[in-house]
Coordinates of C-alpha atoms in Angstrom, one line a residue:
X1 CA 0.0 0.0 0.0
X2 CA 2.9 2.4 0.6
X3 CA 4.7 4.4 -2.0
X4 CA 8.4 4.3 -2.2
X5 CA 8.9 7.6 -0.4
X6 CA 7.7 6.4 3.0
X7 CA 7.0 3.3 5.1
X8 CA 3.7 2.1 6.5
X9 CA 3.9 1.0 10.1
X10 CA 1.0 -1.2 11.2
X11 CA 1.1 -1.3 15.0
X12 CA -0.3 -4.8 15.3
X13 CA 2.3 -6.2 13.0
X14 CA 5.3 -7.0 15.3
X15 CA 7.6 -7.8 12.4
X16 CA 7.0 -4.5 10.6
X17 CA 7.5 -2.7 13.9
X18 CA 10.8 -4.4 14.6
X19 CA 12.1 -3.6 11.1
X20 CA 11.0 0.1 11.4
X21 CA 12.6 0.4 14.8
X22 CA 15.9 -1.0 13.5
X23 CA 16.0 1.5 10.7
X24 CA 15.0 4.5 12.8
X25 CA 17.4 3.6 15.6
X26 CA 20.4 3.5 13.3
X27 CA 19.5 6.9 11.7
X28 CA 18.9 8.6 15.0
X29 CA 22.1 7.2 16.6
X30 CA 24.1 8.4 13.7
X31 CA 22.8 11.9 14.3
X32 CA 24.0 11.8 17.9
X33 CA 27.4 10.4 16.8
X34 CA 27.9 13.5 14.7
X35 CA 27.3 15.9 17.6
X36 CA 30.2 18.2 18.5
X37 CA 29.5 17.5 22.2
X38 CA 31.6 14.6 23.6
X39 CA 28.9 13.7 26.1
X40 CA 26.4 13.2 23.3
X41 CA 28.8 11.1 21.3
X42 CA 29.4 9.0 24.4
X43 CA 25.7 8.6 24.9
X44 CA 25.3 7.5 21.3
X45 CA 28.0 4.9 21.8
X46 CA 26.4 3.7 25.0
X47 CA 23.0 3.2 23.3
X48 CA 24.6 1.4 20.3
X49 CA 26.5 -1.0 22.6
X50 CA 23.3 -1.6 24.6
X51 CA 21.3 -2.4 21.5
X52 CA 23.9 -4.9 20.4
X53 CA 23.6 -6.8 23.7
X54 CA 19.9 -7.6 23.2
X55 CA 17.7 -7.9 20.1
X56 CA 15.1 -5.7 21.8
X57 CA 15.7 -2.3 23.3
X58 CA 15.4 -2.3 27.1
X59 CA 13.7 0.0 29.6
X60 CA 17.2 0.8 30.9
X61 CA 18.2 2.4 27.6
X62 CA 15.0 4.4 27.6
X63 CA 15.5 5.7 31.1
X64 CA 19.2 6.6 30.2
X65 CA 18.0 8.7 27.3
X66 CA 15.3 10.4 29.4
X67 CA 17.9 11.3 32.1
X68 CA 20.2 12.7 29.4
X69 CA 17.6 15.1 27.9
X70 CA 18.6 18.1 30.1
X71 CA 22.3 17.8 29.1
X72 CA 21.3 17.1 25.5
X73 CA 19.2 20.3 25.5
X74 CA 22.3 22.3 26.5
X75 CA 24.2 20.7 23.7
X76 CA 21.5 21.3 21.1
X77 CA 20.8 17.6 20.7
X78 CA 17.6 17.3 22.7
X79 CA 15.4 16.6 19.7
X80 CA 17.6 13.8 18.5
X81 CA 17.8 12.2 21.9
X82 CA 14.0 12.5 22.3
X83 CA 13.4 10.8 18.9
X84 CA 15.7 8.0 19.9
X85 CA 13.9 7.5 23.2
X86 CA 10.6 7.4 21.3
X87 CA 11.8 4.8 18.9
X88 CA 13.3 2.6 21.6
X89 CA 10.1 2.7 23.7
X90 CA 7.7 2.2 20.7
X91 CA 5.7 -1.0 21.1
X92 CA 2.6 -2.4 19.2
X93 CA -0.3 -0.2 20.2
X94 CA 1.6 2.2 22.4
X95 CA 4.0 5.1 22.0
X96 CA 5.8 7.6 24.2
X97 CA 3.6 10.8 24.5
X98 CA 6.7 12.7 25.9
X99 CA 7.8 13.3 22.3
X100 CA 5.1 16.0 21.9
X101 CA 7.0 19.1 23.0
X102 CA 9.9 18.2 20.6
X103 CA 7.5 17.5 17.8
X104 CA 5.6 20.7 18.4
X105 CA 8.8 22.8 18.5
X106 CA 9.8 21.4 15.1
X107 CA 6.6 22.4 13.3
X108 CA 5.0 25.6 12.3
X109 CA 2.4 27.1 14.7
X110 CA -0.5 29.3 13.7
X111 CA -0.3 31.1 17.1
X112 CA 1.5 34.2 15.9
X113 CA -1.2 34.8 13.3
X114 CA -3.8 35.1 16.1
X115 CA -1.7 37.1 18.6
X116 CA -3.5 40.4 17.6
X117 CA -7.2 41.2 17.0
X118 CA -8.5 41.7 13.5
X119 CA -11.6 41.9 11.4
X120 CA -12.4 39.2 8.8
X121 CA -14.8 38.3 6.0
X122 CA -16.0 35.0 4.7
X123 CA -13.3 34.6 2.0
X124 CA -11.9 31.8 -0.1
X125 CA -8.2 31.1 0.8
X126 CA -6.1 30.9 -2.4
X127 CA -3.9 28.1 -1.0
X128 CA -6.8 25.7 -0.3
X129 CA -9.8 24.4 -2.4
X130 CA -13.0 26.0 -1.2
X131 CA -14.6 22.7 -0.1
X132 CA -15.9 21.7 3.3
X133 CA -17.2 18.2 4.0
X134 CA -18.6 16.2 6.9
X135 CA -19.7 12.6 7.0
X136 CA -22.6 11.0 9.0
X137 CA -22.6 7.3 8.1
X138 CA -25.3 6.4 10.6
X139 CA -27.7 9.2 9.6
X140 CA -30.2 9.8 6.8
X141 CA -29.2 11.9 3.8
X142 CA -29.2 15.7 4.6
X143 CA -31.1 17.8 2.1
X144 CA -31.0 21.6 1.8
X145 CA -33.4 22.1 4.7
X146 CA -31.0 20.3 7.0
X147 CA -27.8 21.7 5.5
X148 CA -29.1 25.3 6.1
X149 CA -28.9 24.5 9.9
X150 CA -25.2 23.6 9.7
X151 CA -22.7 26.2 10.8
X152 CA -20.0 25.1 8.5
X153 CA -22.4 25.8 5.7
X154 CA -24.2 29.0 6.7
X155 CA -21.0 30.7 8.0
X156 CA -19.0 29.9 4.9
X157 CA -21.3 30.5 2.0
X158 CA -18.4 31.0 -0.5
X159 CA -17.4 27.4 0.1
X160 CA -18.9 24.3 -1.4
X161 CA -20.3 22.4 1.6
X162 CA -21.4 18.7 1.5
X163 CA -22.6 16.3 4.1
X164 CA -22.4 12.6 3.2
X165 CA -24.2 9.7 4.7
X166 CA -23.0 6.1 4.4
X167 CA -24.6 5.4 1.0
X168 CA -23.3 8.6 -0.5
X169 CA -19.8 7.9 0.9
X170 CA -19.9 4.4 -0.6
X171 CA -20.9 5.8 -4.0
X172 CA -18.1 8.3 -3.8
X173 CA -15.5 5.8 -2.9
X174 CA -16.6 3.3 -5.5
X175 CA -16.6 6.0 -8.2
X176 CA -13.3 7.7 -7.4
X177 CA -11.2 5.0 -5.6
X178 CA -12.5 1.7 -6.9
X179 CA -13.8 -1.5 -5.6
X180 CA -10.8 -2.5 -3.4
X181 CA -10.9 0.7 -1.3
X182 CA -14.7 0.5 -1.1
X183 CA -14.5 -3.1 0.2
X184 CA -12.1 -2.0 2.9
X185 CA -14.5 0.8 3.9
X186 CA -17.3 -1.7 4.1
X187 CA -15.3 -3.8 6.5
X188 CA -15.0 -1.1 9.1
X189 CA -18.5 -1.4 10.7
X190 CA -17.7 1.5 13.1
X191 CA -19.6 4.7 12.3
X192 CA -16.8 7.0 13.6
X193 CA -14.2 5.0 11.8
X194 CA -16.2 5.0 8.5
X195 CA -16.5 8.8 8.8
X196 CA -12.8 9.3 9.4
X197 CA -12.0 7.0 6.5
X198 CA -14.2 8.8 4.1
X199 CA -13.1 12.3 5.2
X200 CA -9.4 11.3 4.6
X201 CA -10.1 9.8 1.2
X202 CA -12.2 12.8 -0.1
X203 CA -9.7 15.3 1.4
X204 CA -6.9 13.5 -0.4
X205 CA -8.7 13.7 -3.7
X206 CA -10.3 17.2 -3.5
X207 CA -8.5 19.1 -0.7
X208 CA -10.2 21.7 1.4
X209 CA -11.6 21.0 4.8
X210 CA -12.7 17.7 6.5
X211 CA -14.4 18.1 9.9
X212 CA -16.1 15.6 12.1
X213 CA -19.8 16.0 12.8
X214 CA -19.3 17.5 16.3
X215 CA -17.7 20.6 14.7
X216 CA -20.2 23.4 14.9
X217 CA -18.9 26.7 13.3
X218 CA -19.5 29.8 15.3
X219 CA -18.0 32.1 12.6
X220 CA -16.4 31.8 9.2
X221 CA -13.3 29.6 9.3
X222 CA -11.5 31.6 6.7
X223 CA -9.0 33.0 9.3
X224 CA -8.1 29.5 10.4
X225 CA -7.4 28.4 6.9
X226 CA -5.4 31.6 6.1
X227 CA -3.1 30.8 8.9
X228 CA -2.2 27.4 7.6
X229 CA 0.7 26.3 5.3
X230 CA 0.4 22.8 4.0
X231 CA -1.8 20.6 6.2
X232 CA -3.6 22.2 9.2
X233 CA -4.5 20.2 12.3
X234 CA -5.5 21.2 15.9
X235 CA -3.3 20.8 18.9
X236 CA -4.8 20.6 22.4
X237 CA -3.5 19.6 25.8
X238 CA -0.3 18.1 24.4
X239 CA -2.1 16.0 21.8
X240 CA -2.7 16.4 18.1
X241 CA -6.5 16.2 17.3
X242 CA -8.0 14.6 14.3
X243 CA -11.4 16.3 14.3
X244 CA -10.4 19.0 11.8
X245 CA -8.1 18.7 8.7
X246 CA -7.4 21.3 6.0
X247 CA -5.1 20.4 3.2
X248 CA -4.5 20.9 -0.5
X249 CA -5.6 18.1 -2.9
X250 CA -3.0 15.3 -3.1
X251 CA -1.2 16.3 0.1
X252 CA 1.7 13.8 0.7
X253 CA 1.0 13.8 4.4
X254 CA -2.7 13.0 4.0
X255 CA -1.8 10.3 1.4
X256 CA 0.6 8.7 3.8
X257 CA -1.8 8.6 6.6
X258 CA -4.6 7.3 4.4
X259 CA -2.4 4.5 3.1
X260 CA -1.5 3.6 6.7
X261 CA -5.2 3.3 7.4
X262 CA -5.6 1.1 4.3
X263 CA -2.6 -1.0 5.3
X264 CA -4.2 -1.6 8.7
X265 CA -7.5 -2.7 7.2
X266 CA -5.7 -5.1 4.8
X267 CA -3.8 -6.5 7.8
X268 CA -7.2 -7.1 9.6
X269 CA -8.6 -8.7 6.5
X270 CA -5.7 -11.1 6.1
X271 CA -5.7 -12.0 9.8
X272 CA -9.5 -12.3 9.8
X273 CA -9.9 -9.9 12.7
X274 CA -12.3 -7.0 13.2
X275 CA -10.8 -3.5 12.9
X276 CA -10.2 -1.7 16.2
X277 CA -11.1 2.0 16.2
X278 CA -8.1 2.7 18.5
X279 CA -5.8 1.2 15.9
X280 CA -7.7 2.6 12.9
X281 CA -8.2 6.4 13.1
X282 CA -8.4 7.4 16.8
X283 CA -6.6 10.4 18.0
X284 CA -3.8 8.2 19.3
X285 CA -3.6 6.4 15.9
X286 CA -3.2 9.7 14.1
X287 CA -0.7 11.1 16.6
X288 CA 1.5 8.0 16.6
X289 CA 1.5 8.1 12.8
X290 CA 2.9 11.7 13.0
X291 CA 5.4 10.8 15.7
X292 CA 6.5 7.7 13.8
X293 CA 7.0 9.8 10.6
X294 CA 8.8 12.5 12.6
X295 CA 11.3 10.0 14.0
X296 CA 11.8 8.4 10.7
X297 CA 12.7 11.9 9.3
X298 CA 10.1 11.7 6.5
X299 CA 9.9 14.9 4.3
X300 CA 6.1 15.0 4.2
X301 CA 5.9 15.8 8.0
X302 CA 8.5 18.6 7.9
X303 CA 7.7 22.0 9.4
X304 CA 6.8 23.4 6.0
X305 CA 4.2 20.8 5.4
X306 CA 2.3 20.9 8.8
X307 CA 0.7 23.8 10.7
X308 CA -0.5 23.3 14.3
X309 CA -3.6 25.4 15.3
X310 CA -3.9 26.0 19.0
X311 CA -7.0 24.5 20.5
X312 CA -8.2 27.7 22.2
X313 CA -7.9 29.5 18.9
X314 CA -9.8 26.8 17.1
X315 CA -12.5 26.9 19.7
X316 CA -13.0 30.6 19.0
X317 CA -14.3 29.7 15.6
X318 CA -15.6 26.1 16.0
X319 CA -17.2 24.6 19.1
X320 CA -17.8 21.0 19.9
X321 CA -21.5 20.0 19.9
X322 CA -24.0 17.4 18.7
X323 CA -26.8 19.8 17.8
X324 CA -26.2 19.2 14.0
X325 CA -26.1 15.4 14.3
X326 CA -29.7 14.4 13.7
X327 CA -31.3 17.3 11.8
X328 CA -33.7 15.1 9.8
X329 CA -35.6 14.5 13.1
X330 CA -34.8 17.7 15.0
X331 CA -38.5 18.7 15.0
X332 CA -39.8 15.3 16.0
X333 CA -42.0 15.9 19.0
X334 CA -41.5 19.7 18.9
X335 CA -44.4 22.0 19.3
X336 CA -43.5 23.8 16.0
X337 CA -40.8 23.5 13.3
X338 CA -37.7 25.7 13.5
X339 CA -35.1 26.8 11.0
X340 CA -32.1 29.1 10.8
X341 CA -32.6 32.5 9.2
X342 CA -28.9 32.7 8.4
X343 CA -28.9 29.4 6.5
X344 CA -32.2 30.1 4.8
X345 CA -31.3 33.7 3.6
X346 CA -29.6 34.2 0.2
X347 CA -26.0 35.4 1.0
X348 CA -26.5 38.5 -1.2
X349 CA -23.8 37.8 -3.8
X350 CA -26.2 39.1 -6.5
X351 CA -29.1 41.5 -6.3
X352 CA -32.4 39.7 -6.5
X353 CA -35.7 41.6 -6.8
X354 CA -37.8 38.5 -6.0
X355 CA -39.4 38.5 -2.5
X356 CA -36.8 36.1 -1.0
X357 CA -35.1 36.1 2.3
X358 CA -31.6 37.6 1.9
X359 CA -28.7 39.3 3.6
X360 CA -28.9 43.0 2.7
X361 CA -25.7 44.1 4.2
X362 CA -23.1 43.0 6.8
X363 CA -20.4 44.1 9.1
X364 CA -17.2 41.9 9.0
X365 CA -16.6 39.4 11.7
X366 CA -14.0 40.2 14.3
X367 CA -11.5 38.1 16.1
X368 CA -10.5 39.2 19.6
X369 CA -7.1 37.9 20.7
X370 CA -6.4 36.3 24.1
X371 CA -6.6 38.9 26.9
X372 CA -5.4 39.3 30.5
X373 CA -7.5 42.4 31.1
X374 CA -9.6 40.6 33.7
X375 CA -7.8 39.6 36.8
X376 CA -9.2 38.0 39.9
X377 CA -8.2 38.9 43.4
X378 CA -8.9 36.2 46.0
X379 CA -10.6 32.8 45.6
X380 CA -11.5 31.8 42.0
X381 CA -15.0 30.4 42.5
X382 CA -15.9 30.6 38.8
X383 CA -12.8 29.4 36.9
X384 CA -14.8 28.8 33.7
X385 CA -15.9 32.5 33.6
X386 CA -12.3 33.6 34.0
X387 CA -11.2 31.3 31.2
X388 CA -13.9 32.7 29.0
X389 CA -12.7 36.3 29.7
X390 CA -9.1 35.4 28.8
X391 CA -9.7 33.0 25.8
X392 CA -9.8 34.3 22.2
X393 CA -13.2 35.0 20.7
X394 CA -14.5 35.1 17.1
X395 CA -17.6 37.1 16.4
X396 CA -19.4 36.2 13.2
X397 CA -20.5 38.7 10.6
X398 CA -23.4 41.0 11.8
X399 CA -26.1 40.8 9.1
X400 CA -29.1 42.8 8.2
X401 CA -31.8 40.5 6.8
X402 CA -34.6 41.4 4.5
X403 CA -37.6 39.1 4.5
X404 CA -41.2 39.3 3.3
X405 CA -44.5 38.0 4.8
X406 CA -42.9 37.7 8.2
X407 CA -44.9 36.6 11.2
X408 CA -44.3 38.3 14.6
X409 CA -45.6 37.3 18.0
X410 CA -44.7 37.3 21.7
X411 CA -41.2 38.4 22.7
X412 CA -39.9 39.0 19.2
X413 CA -40.8 35.5 17.9
X414 CA -40.4 35.6 14.1
X415 CA -42.0 33.1 11.7
X416 CA -41.8 32.3 8.1
X417 CA -43.9 29.6 6.2
X418 CA -45.0 28.3 9.6
X419 CA -41.5 27.9 10.9
X420 CA -39.9 29.7 13.8
X421 CA -36.9 31.6 12.4
X422 CA -33.9 31.2 14.7
X423 CA -31.5 34.2 15.0
X424 CA -28.0 33.5 16.3
X425 CA -28.7 35.4 19.5
X426 CA -29.4 34.2 23.0
X427 CA -32.7 36.0 23.3
X428 CA -34.0 34.3 20.2
X429 CA -33.6 31.0 21.9
X430 CA -35.3 32.4 25.0
X431 CA -38.2 33.4 22.9
X432 CA -38.3 30.0 21.3
X433 CA -38.3 28.3 24.7
X434 CA -41.1 30.6 26.0
X435 CA -43.2 29.7 22.9
X436 CA -42.5 26.0 23.3
X437 CA -43.9 26.3 26.8
X438 CA -47.1 28.0 25.5
X439 CA -46.5 31.6 26.4
X440 CA -46.7 33.0 22.9
X441 CA -48.8 32.4 19.8
X442 CA -47.7 30.4 16.9
X443 CA -49.0 30.7 13.3
X444 CA -51.3 27.8 14.0
X445 CA -52.8 29.3 17.1
X446 CA -53.0 32.9 15.9
X447 CA -56.5 34.4 16.0
X448 CA -56.0 38.2 16.1
X449 CA -53.9 38.6 13.0
X450 CA -53.0 42.2 11.9
X451 CA -51.4 42.8 8.5
X452 CA -48.7 45.5 8.2
X453 CA -47.9 46.6 4.7
X454 CA -45.1 49.0 5.4
X455 CA -41.4 48.1 5.6
X456 CA -40.6 47.6 9.2
X457 CA -37.9 46.8 11.7
X458 CA -38.5 44.4 14.6
X459 CA -36.9 46.5 17.4
X460 CA -37.3 44.2 20.5
X461 CA -36.7 40.7 21.8
X462 CA -37.2 38.6 24.9
X463 CA -35.4 41.2 27.0
X464 CA -38.2 43.7 26.4
X465 CA -38.8 45.9 29.4
X466 CA -35.4 45.4 30.9
X467 CA -33.1 48.5 30.9
X468 CA -29.9 46.4 30.4
X469 CA -31.3 44.5 27.4
X470 CA -32.1 47.8 25.7
X471 CA -28.5 48.9 26.1
X472 CA -26.8 45.6 25.0
X473 CA -29.4 44.1 22.6
X474 CA -32.0 46.4 21.1
X475 CA -30.1 49.7 20.7
X476 CA -27.0 48.1 19.2
X477 CA -29.2 46.2 16.8
X478 CA -31.0 49.3 15.7
X479 CA -27.7 51.2 15.4
X480 CA -26.4 48.5 13.2
X481 CA -29.5 48.7 10.9
X482 CA -29.1 52.5 10.8
X483 CA -25.4 52.2 9.9
X484 CA -25.8 49.5 7.2
X485 CA -29.1 50.7 5.7
X486 CA -28.2 54.4 5.6
X487 CA -30.1 57.2 7.3
X488 CA -32.8 57.6 4.6
X489 CA -33.7 53.9 4.4
X490 CA -33.6 53.5 8.2
X491 CA -35.9 56.5 8.8
X492 CA -38.3 55.3 6.1
X493 CA -39.2 52.1 8.0
X494 CA -41.6 51.6 10.9
X495 CA -40.1 50.4 14.2
X496 CA -42.2 47.7 15.8
X497 CA -42.3 47.6 19.6
X498 CA -44.8 46.1 22.1
X499 CA -47.7 48.2 23.1
X500 CA -46.7 48.0 26.8
X501 CA -43.2 49.4 26.2
X502 CA -42.4 51.7 29.1
X503 CA -42.1 55.4 28.4
X504 CA -38.5 55.5 29.6
X505 CA -37.7 52.7 27.0
X506 CA -39.2 54.8 24.2
X507 CA -37.0 57.6 25.4
X508 CA -33.9 55.3 25.2
X509 CA -34.8 54.3 21.6
X510 CA -35.3 57.9 20.6
X511 CA -32.1 59.2 22.2
X512 CA -29.7 56.4 21.4
X513 CA -31.1 54.8 18.2
X514 CA -32.6 57.9 16.5
X515 CA -36.1 56.4 16.4
X516 CA -38.8 59.0 15.6
X517 CA -42.1 59.0 17.4
X518 CA -44.1 58.7 14.2
X519 CA -42.1 55.7 13.1
X520 CA -43.2 53.6 16.1
X521 CA -45.6 50.8 15.4
X522 CA -47.2 49.3 18.6
X523 CA -48.7 45.9 18.9
X524 CA -50.2 43.8 21.6
X525 CA -47.5 41.1 21.9
X526 CA -49.6 39.1 24.3
X527 CA -52.6 38.7 22.0
X528 CA -51.8 39.8 18.4
X529 CA -50.0 38.1 15.6
X530 CA -48.5 40.5 13.1
X531 CA -48.1 39.6 9.4
X532 CA -45.4 42.0 8.2

């Protein structure tokens, strides 16, 4: 399965492991023997003699190398000693995790790219194909209605997004890789392993981004991709993750890893054993592949070919979650269907006069770099809040949506074609929850319907009547509309507020958002249903 430029190490194959260790040991010992430091040359001689005394490296040699690391660091030979210790300790199914800091120091990090704050757009990165894919082998096929709910789609509209189920993955593999690779895929019988296999294969052929199904985008991932040279992966807590890959088509590193996976499946078939996920494509399987390749000195894992994305930076743009996992049945048992306005709306690449939902204008997204502005004096009773204050944050684009025949009820509940339109704001989910518990009218239960023919702006949400929510939610939202629409267009629209809005709140809207008295349109949010 391997090309001539690299070797494939199958952990469960003791003979292959033994041959690989012999080759790597000799190469790494030779590096130490060329050191200018006498102590390092002496160490190399000690290891070579020790290896000759036994066919298998001993724990004694491993401990000797670990103890020599401080001195080796002073002599500039720490990386070579660490690689040698890794090879000596390598056993079927296990590897020395202590190599990580040396591996990390030898590869490019994206951290410097994210040291300062910056604004960003949803832009295609010239160095990578504009493709994003996920694979859900144990789910039904996702159509447009489901895809619209997926963050990697609706935050990255300039990219070609595709979600595959098992049948679609099988068709793809059969068409582009042939029957033998398809047969190996069919032998996995582990949904997560099937997903990993397909994501690697399609990434190798097409390039772009492969992400697991628990990757929920909070903002455009364009900045993450712009920071990558070669293959991009995430590092977290002294491990290399395998939940997110970005790479050009035909990447030698992705090819090598995929062929290792194929070799393992062939080994399982020949030995008549079921594949193990831990040996197939788990985090440890991927990391041991990288470490093995690093110690072998293979070119495709050099610093120019691999970029490490810090986990906290990645989390600023993509969060872990399962809410996109079963979208075909997300409304089963729900009081009413829901959908994402962002996913439903046309991205506004072209001007369309038809009465469709679309993004009229936007402010760029913004990345806020890690901060130490918040400091705690005394006992830290809420460490997660302090971490949130210090961690980097990515804010998605702020959009102005234009929609027609909109339904409005309750605490800013908005409806279209009988569906609750979700906005990516906390108060939208509060309004949804309140409606689910029967507090507000739905299109099906509306009896006092009032039609509004004039262009209008919905100027309130579930925080209505609360001073703080006017300052942090309603006024900034109106100010954004004023800025993006322009003064004339903004002032030409009615501003919808509840009939019971306090006088002081009307004063806040007038003073801070430039709302005119004659523009206000009041409605009874407890009883009425507006059709705007």
